[in-house]
Short mmCIF file of C-alpha atoms in Angstrom, two decimals:
data_model
loop_
_atom_site.label_atom_id
_atom_site.label_comp_id
_atom_site.label_asym_id
_atom_site.label_seq_id
_atom_site.Cartn_x
_atom_site.Cartn_y
_atom_site.Cartn_z
CA MET F 103 -12.75 -18.48 -0.33
CA ASP F 104 -9.53 -16.90 -1.54
CA TYR F 105 -6.18 -17.07 0.25
CA LYS F 106 -3.48 -14.54 1.06
CA ASN F 107 0.03 -14.65 2.42
CA LEU F 108 0.31 -13.53 6.02
CA GLY F 109 2.38 -10.42 5.47
CA THR F 110 5.63 -11.24 3.70
CA THR F 111 5.73 -14.78 5.08
CA GLY F 112 5.03 -17.82 2.94
CA LEU F 113 2.08 -18.79 5.14
CA LYS F 114 -1.20 -18.90 3.20
CA VAL F 115 -4.35 -18.11 5.15
CA SER F 116 -8.00 -17.82 4.16
CA GLU F 117 -9.25 -14.29 3.48
CA LEU F 118 -11.61 -14.60 6.44
CA CYS F 119 -10.42 -15.76 9.85
CA LEU F 120 -12.83 -17.56 12.18
CA GLY F 121 -12.78 -16.13 15.69
CA ALA F 122 -13.44 -18.79 18.32
CA MET F 123 -13.95 -16.42 21.27
CA MET F 124 -17.55 -17.55 21.83
CA PHE F 125 -16.77 -21.28 21.83
CA GLY F 126 -17.47 -22.99 25.15
CA ASP F 127 -19.04 -19.81 26.51
CA LYS F 128 -21.81 -18.03 24.58
CA THR F 129 -21.77 -20.83 21.99
CA ASP F 130 -22.09 -24.43 23.17
CA GLU F 131 -19.91 -27.20 21.80
CA GLN F 132 -22.52 -28.54 19.39
CA ASP F 133 -23.01 -25.19 17.69
CA SER F 134 -19.28 -24.50 17.83
CA ARG F 135 -18.65 -27.66 15.83
CA LYS F 136 -21.33 -26.68 13.31
CA ILE F 137 -19.65 -23.29 12.89
CA LEU F 138 -16.24 -24.89 12.43
CA GLN F 139 -17.56 -27.38 9.91
CA LYS F 140 -19.42 -24.76 7.89
CA PHE F 141 -16.38 -22.45 7.85
CA THR F 142 -14.03 -25.19 6.71
CA ASP F 143 -16.53 -26.60 4.19
CA VAL F 144 -16.34 -23.33 2.24
CA GLY F 145 -12.54 -23.30 2.34
CA GLY F 146 -11.80 -21.48 5.59
CA THR F 147 -8.45 -22.49 7.06
CA PHE F 148 -7.57 -19.70 9.52
CA ILE F 149 -8.91 -19.97 13.11
CA ASP F 150 -8.08 -17.59 15.98
CA THR F 151 -8.53 -18.08 19.71
CA ALA F 152 -6.81 -17.14 23.00
CA ASP F 153 -6.05 -18.88 26.28
CA VAL F 154 -8.43 -16.57 28.18
CA TYR F 155 -11.48 -17.07 25.96
CA GLY F 156 -14.02 -18.95 28.04
CA ALA F 157 -11.31 -19.48 30.67
CA GLY F 158 -9.65 -21.95 28.29
CA ALA F 159 -12.87 -23.53 27.04
CA SER F 160 -12.48 -22.04 23.56
CA GLU F 161 -9.14 -23.79 23.04
CA GLU F 162 -10.55 -27.03 24.47
CA VAL F 163 -13.58 -27.05 22.15
CA LEU F 164 -11.36 -26.23 19.18
CA GLY F 165 -8.90 -28.92 20.23
CA ARG F 166 -11.53 -31.65 20.43
CA TRP F 167 -12.75 -30.73 16.95
CA LEU F 168 -9.20 -30.58 15.64
CA LYS F 169 -8.64 -34.19 16.67
CA THR F 170 -11.20 -35.21 14.04
CA GLN F 171 -9.41 -33.27 11.30
CA GLN F 172 -6.14 -33.28 9.40
CA ARG F 173 -4.11 -30.90 11.57
CA SER F 174 -1.94 -29.63 8.71
CA ASP F 175 -5.02 -28.35 6.85
CA TYR F 176 -5.48 -25.48 9.31
CA VAL F 177 -3.70 -22.39 10.55
CA ILE F 178 -4.39 -22.20 14.29
CA ALA F 179 -3.67 -18.95 16.10
CA THR F 180 -3.84 -18.30 19.83
CA LYS F 181 -2.69 -15.60 22.23
CA VAL F 182 -0.99 -15.08 25.61
CA TRP F 183 -1.17 -12.30 28.22
CA GLY F 184 -4.41 -12.57 30.20
CA ARG F 185 -4.86 -13.96 33.69
CA VAL F 186 -5.32 -17.74 33.69
CA GLY F 187 -4.88 -18.51 37.39
CA PRO F 188 -4.54 -17.04 40.90
CA ARG F 189 -0.73 -16.85 41.11
CA PRO F 190 1.23 -13.66 40.43
CA THR F 191 2.92 -15.42 37.51
CA ASP F 192 -0.37 -16.47 35.89
CA GLN F 193 -0.58 -13.35 33.75
CA GLY F 194 1.55 -11.16 31.52
CA LEU F 195 4.46 -11.61 29.16
CA SER F 196 7.28 -12.83 31.39
CA ARG F 197 9.39 -15.73 30.16
CA LYS F 198 7.92 -17.95 32.86
CA HIS F 199 4.32 -17.17 32.00
CA ILE F 200 4.80 -17.47 28.24
CA LEU F 201 6.49 -20.86 28.62
CA ASP F 202 3.78 -22.09 30.98
CA ALA F 203 1.02 -20.66 28.81
CA ILE F 204 2.14 -22.20 25.53
CA ASP F 205 2.32 -25.66 27.09
CA ALA F 206 -1.17 -25.20 28.55
CA SER F 207 -2.54 -23.99 25.21
CA LEU F 208 -0.98 -26.93 23.38
CA ARG F 209 -2.59 -29.34 25.86
CA ARG F 210 -6.00 -27.75 25.44
CA LEU F 211 -5.69 -27.64 21.66
CA GLY F 212 -4.39 -31.21 21.53
CA THR F 213 -1.61 -30.31 19.12
CA ASP F 214 2.19 -30.23 19.08
CA TYR F 215 2.44 -26.72 17.68
CA VAL F 216 0.59 -23.45 17.17
CA ASP F 217 0.83 -21.86 13.74
CA LEU F 218 0.61 -18.28 15.01
CA TYR F 219 1.34 -17.29 18.62
CA GLN F 220 0.48 -13.72 19.55
CA LEU F 221 1.16 -11.37 22.44
CA HIS F 222 -2.40 -10.35 23.31
CA LEU F 223 -1.54 -6.98 24.90
CA TRP F 224 1.46 -4.89 25.87
CA ASP F 225 2.96 -5.62 29.30
CA ASP F 226 4.63 -2.61 30.96
CA SER F 227 6.05 -4.78 33.75
CA VAL F 228 8.22 -6.98 31.51
CA PRO F 229 11.11 -5.96 29.22
CA LEU F 230 9.95 -6.42 25.65
CA ALA F 231 13.22 -8.20 24.84
CA GLU F 232 12.38 -10.88 27.41
CA SER F 233 9.04 -11.59 25.74
CA LEU F 234 10.34 -11.56 22.18
CA SER F 235 13.40 -13.69 22.90
CA THR F 236 11.10 -16.23 24.54
CA LEU F 237 8.91 -16.34 21.42
CA ASP F 238 12.04 -16.83 19.33
CA GLY F 239 12.93 -19.81 21.51
CA LEU F 240 9.47 -21.30 21.00
CA VAL F 241 9.90 -21.10 17.24
CA ARG F 242 13.29 -22.77 17.49
CA ALA F 243 11.78 -25.47 19.71
CA GLY F 244 9.07 -26.19 17.14
CA LYS F 245 6.17 -25.28 19.41
CA VAL F 246 5.32 -22.15 17.40
CA ARG F 247 5.60 -21.53 13.65
CA TYR F 248 5.01 -17.75 13.40
CA ILE F 249 4.67 -14.94 15.92
CA GLY F 250 2.57 -11.78 16.12
CA VAL F 251 1.13 -9.18 18.45
CA SER F 252 -2.30 -7.73 19.17
CA ASN F 253 -3.46 -4.35 20.47
CA PHE F 254 -0.01 -2.73 20.38
CA ARG F 255 0.44 1.00 19.84
CA GLY F 256 2.47 2.29 16.92
CA TRP F 257 5.71 2.87 18.83
CA GLN F 258 5.37 -0.48 20.60
CA LEU F 259 4.92 -2.32 17.32
CA GLN F 260 7.91 -0.57 15.75
CA LYS F 261 10.07 -1.26 18.80
CA ALA F 262 9.14 -4.94 18.67
CA ALA F 263 9.99 -5.17 14.98
CA ASP F 264 13.31 -3.40 15.55
CA LEU F 265 14.31 -5.61 18.49
CA CYS F 266 13.67 -8.75 16.47
CA ALA F 267 15.77 -7.46 13.58
CA GLN F 268 18.62 -6.21 15.78
CA ASN F 269 18.92 -9.48 17.69
CA GLY F 270 18.33 -11.93 14.86
CA TRP F 271 15.15 -13.21 16.48
CA GLU F 272 12.13 -14.56 14.64
CA PRO F 273 10.47 -11.50 13.06
CA LEU F 274 6.89 -10.54 13.71
CA SER F 275 4.50 -11.85 11.08
CA SER F 276 1.28 -10.07 11.99
CA LEU F 277 -0.65 -7.50 13.97
CA GLN F 278 -4.19 -8.06 15.27
CA PRO F 279 -5.76 -4.60 15.71
CA LEU F 280 -9.24 -3.17 16.11
CA TYR F 281 -10.01 -1.70 12.68
CA THR F 282 -13.54 -1.01 11.43
CA LEU F 283 -15.59 1.60 9.61
CA LEU F 284 -16.00 3.21 13.04
CA ASP F 285 -12.36 2.78 14.13
CA ARG F 286 -9.95 4.20 11.55
CA SER F 287 -7.07 5.29 13.84
CA PRO F 288 -4.89 2.26 12.91
CA GLU F 289 -4.32 4.10 9.61
CA TRP F 290 -2.31 6.81 11.41
CA GLU F 291 0.61 4.61 12.53
CA LEU F 292 -0.20 0.91 12.88
CA LEU F 293 -0.96 0.14 9.25
CA PRO F 294 2.04 2.09 7.94
CA VAL F 295 4.32 0.16 10.31
CA CYS F 296 2.79 -3.10 9.12
CA SER F 297 3.32 -2.08 5.50
CA ASN F 298 6.94 -1.04 6.09
CA GLU F 299 7.79 -4.13 8.15
CA GLY F 300 5.89 -6.67 6.04
CA LEU F 301 3.34 -7.64 8.68
CA GLY F 302 -0.04 -9.16 7.95
CA VAL F 303 -3.10 -7.47 9.45
CA ILE F 304 -5.82 -9.55 11.09
CA THR F 305 -8.61 -7.21 12.21
CA TRP F 306 -10.90 -7.98 15.12
CA SER F 307 -14.54 -6.99 15.76
CA PRO F 308 -15.34 -5.91 12.17
CA LEU F 309 -18.91 -5.07 13.20
CA ARG F 310 -17.76 -3.21 16.32
CA SER F 311 -19.75 -5.32 18.77
CA GLY F 312 -22.94 -5.00 16.74
CA TRP F 313 -22.84 -1.31 15.84
CA LEU F 314 -22.53 -2.22 12.14
CA SER F 315 -24.81 -5.27 12.26
CA GLY F 316 -28.02 -3.52 11.27
CA ALA F 317 -29.39 -3.54 14.81
CA PHE F 318 -28.49 0.12 15.36
CA ARG F 319 -30.29 2.88 13.47
CA ARG F 320 -30.46 6.65 13.52
CA GLY F 321 -33.02 7.88 16.05
CA MET F 322 -32.30 5.23 18.69
CA THR F 323 -31.84 6.62 22.19
CA ALA F 324 -30.51 3.44 23.82
CA PRO F 325 -28.95 0.16 22.66
CA PRO F 326 -30.83 -3.15 22.50
CA ALA F 327 -30.94 -4.65 25.99
CA ASP F 328 -29.13 -7.85 24.99
CA SER F 329 -26.27 -6.20 23.10
CA LYS F 330 -22.67 -5.78 24.19
CA VAL F 331 -23.19 -2.06 23.84
CA SER F 332 -25.57 -2.10 26.81
CA THR F 333 -22.63 -2.84 29.13
CA PRO F 334 -19.77 -0.45 29.96
CA GLY F 335 -16.60 -0.73 27.90
CA THR F 336 -14.81 0.45 24.80
CA HIS F 337 -17.86 -0.35 22.66
CA ALA F 338 -20.30 1.42 25.02
CA TRP F 339 -23.23 3.54 23.87
CA ASP F 340 -21.79 6.86 24.96
CA ARG F 341 -18.63 6.30 22.93
CA TYR F 342 -20.32 5.74 19.57
CA ALA F 343 -23.85 7.20 19.75
CA ASN F 344 -23.09 10.34 17.75
CA GLU F 345 -23.73 11.91 14.35
CA HIS F 346 -20.55 10.44 12.84
CA THR F 347 -21.68 6.88 13.64
CA TRP F 348 -25.20 7.46 12.31
CA HIS F 349 -23.75 8.92 9.10
CA VAL F 350 -21.55 5.83 8.63
CA ILE F 351 -24.52 3.54 9.26
CA ASP F 352 -26.68 5.54 6.80
CA GLU F 353 -24.08 5.10 4.05
CA LEU F 354 -23.53 1.44 4.94
CA THR F 355 -27.29 0.89 4.70
CA ALA F 356 -27.42 2.57 1.30
CA VAL F 357 -24.56 0.49 -0.12
CA ALA F 358 -26.10 -2.69 1.28
CA ALA F 359 -29.36 -1.89 -0.49
CA GLU F 360 -27.54 -1.21 -3.78
CA THR F 361 -25.64 -4.50 -3.65
CA GLY F 362 -28.47 -6.63 -2.30
CA ARG F 363 -26.26 -7.58 0.63
CA THR F 364 -26.63 -7.31 4.40
CA LEU F 365 -24.95 -4.60 6.45
CA PRO F 366 -22.57 -7.10 8.12
CA GLN F 367 -21.50 -8.43 4.71
CA VAL F 368 -20.75 -4.95 3.40
CA ALA F 369 -18.91 -3.88 6.58
CA VAL F 370 -16.69 -6.97 6.44
CA ARG F 371 -16.20 -6.67 2.68
CA TRP F 372 -15.03 -3.08 3.05
CA LEU F 373 -12.27 -4.33 5.35
CA MET F 374 -11.35 -7.17 3.00
CA GLN F 375 -10.70 -4.62 0.26
CA ARG F 376 -8.69 -2.20 2.41
CA PRO F 377 -4.96 -1.96 1.60
CA GLY F 378 -2.82 -4.13 3.85
CA VAL F 379 -5.63 -6.13 5.44
CA THR F 380 -5.00 -9.87 5.34
CA ALA F 381 -8.16 -11.23 6.95
CA PRO F 382 -10.93 -9.80 9.13
CA ILE F 383 -11.81 -12.02 12.07
CA ILE F 384 -15.48 -13.01 12.09
CA GLY F 385 -16.74 -14.32 15.43
CA PRO F 386 -20.32 -15.57 14.99
CA ARG F 387 -22.26 -16.76 18.00
CA THR F 388 -24.56 -19.01 15.95
CA PRO F 389 -24.27 -21.07 12.75
CA ALA F 390 -26.95 -18.89 11.14
CA TYR F 391 -24.93 -15.75 11.79
CA LEU F 392 -21.89 -17.42 10.23
CA ASP F 393 -23.89 -18.05 7.05
CA ASP F 394 -24.52 -14.31 6.80
CA LEU F 395 -20.92 -13.30 7.44
CA LEU F 396 -19.53 -15.78 4.92
CA GLY F 397 -21.45 -13.87 2.28
CA ALA F 398 -18.74 -11.20 2.49
CA ALA F 399 -16.50 -13.51 0.44
CA GLU F 400 -19.06 -13.88 -2.34
CA PHE F 401 -18.97 -10.40 -3.88
CA SER F 402 -16.87 -7.28 -4.30
CA LEU F 403 -17.69 -3.65 -3.69
CA ALA F 404 -17.35 -1.40 -6.71
CA PRO F 405 -14.55 1.16 -6.37
CA GLU F 406 -17.15 3.94 -6.08
CA GLN F 407 -18.95 2.13 -3.25
CA GLN F 408 -15.69 1.43 -1.44
CA GLU F 409 -14.78 5.12 -1.75
CA ARG F 410 -18.16 6.30 -0.45
CA LEU F 411 -17.75 4.19 2.67
CA GLU F 412 -14.17 5.40 3.07
CA VAL F 413 -15.25 9.04 2.87
CA ALA F 414 -18.26 8.60 5.17
CA SER F 415 -16.16 6.89 7.83
CA ARG F 416 -13.23 9.30 7.88
CA PRO F 417 -12.72 10.72 11.38
CA GLU F 418 -14.19 14.19 11.77
CA SER F 419 -10.94 15.43 13.27
CA VAL F 420 -7.42 14.07 13.22
CA PRO F 421 -5.02 14.86 16.10
CA TYR F 422 -1.56 16.37 15.78
CA PRO F 423 0.73 15.54 14.05
CA TYR F 424 -1.39 13.44 11.69
CA PHE F 425 -3.32 16.37 10.24
CA PHE F 426 -0.20 17.35 8.29
CA ASP F 427 -0.73 14.41 5.90
#
């Protein structure tokens, strides 16, 4: 496992980040611990969760494991925004909710501080300055070491970076976006903002909920019954079941055969070699699936293979004004 700085900060993180979303929910505590141990045995140090994953169970499982470890060995990231209770103030990015949420996350994680605290989504109902100034206060109080955001749009990310700079607040250190071979739109604005502002990029869902796992092949007329794609949502069948997706999967399959690697390993490796990407988040449900995903750190794609995947996955059309580039 290699290590990279998170953006322009001095924080070193492993080149793969372990996503703990399944812990305490789809993955029981015993298997969660096996996943954590395997990831850290090979040098993984970067672990991402959120207060809403498993209704808090993910943080609790991670916290109980963390008590058996040297806390300073790991970079623990969590997020705030989602609903965690029945009260009107139990959701969002208000000062009150952020302050309540960080204390609750610290209790569940069994630690005095979070290495990276992230705004999980944009909140239209709260002034951005209120949220960012609160994060600055958490850094000053020692409860948070670095701050970041997830799922922001380009203008929102730039506004957040500008507000921090203008007010002398703790600057953003990272963005956590959806970015895959099937989702290249972050290249239009998000990645350039990250490059210009010195932000690390931690990508989520590198296999796009199974689309790039090898379970989906040209000629299929419906998704596997037990897949995420069988339920409505942003990863739904109707959104991705098209010629562009099958072409990407065809090329991914060809490169995997050439390298003697699995499709998930190649899809994750492509991200690892993309400019500006710090660490893809891998979120295995089982220890066996983790073994496969860790293989992405064991090889490199040749420049020609990386380029073939880049060309195959380019969007068929680019909206205004991006087609001027």
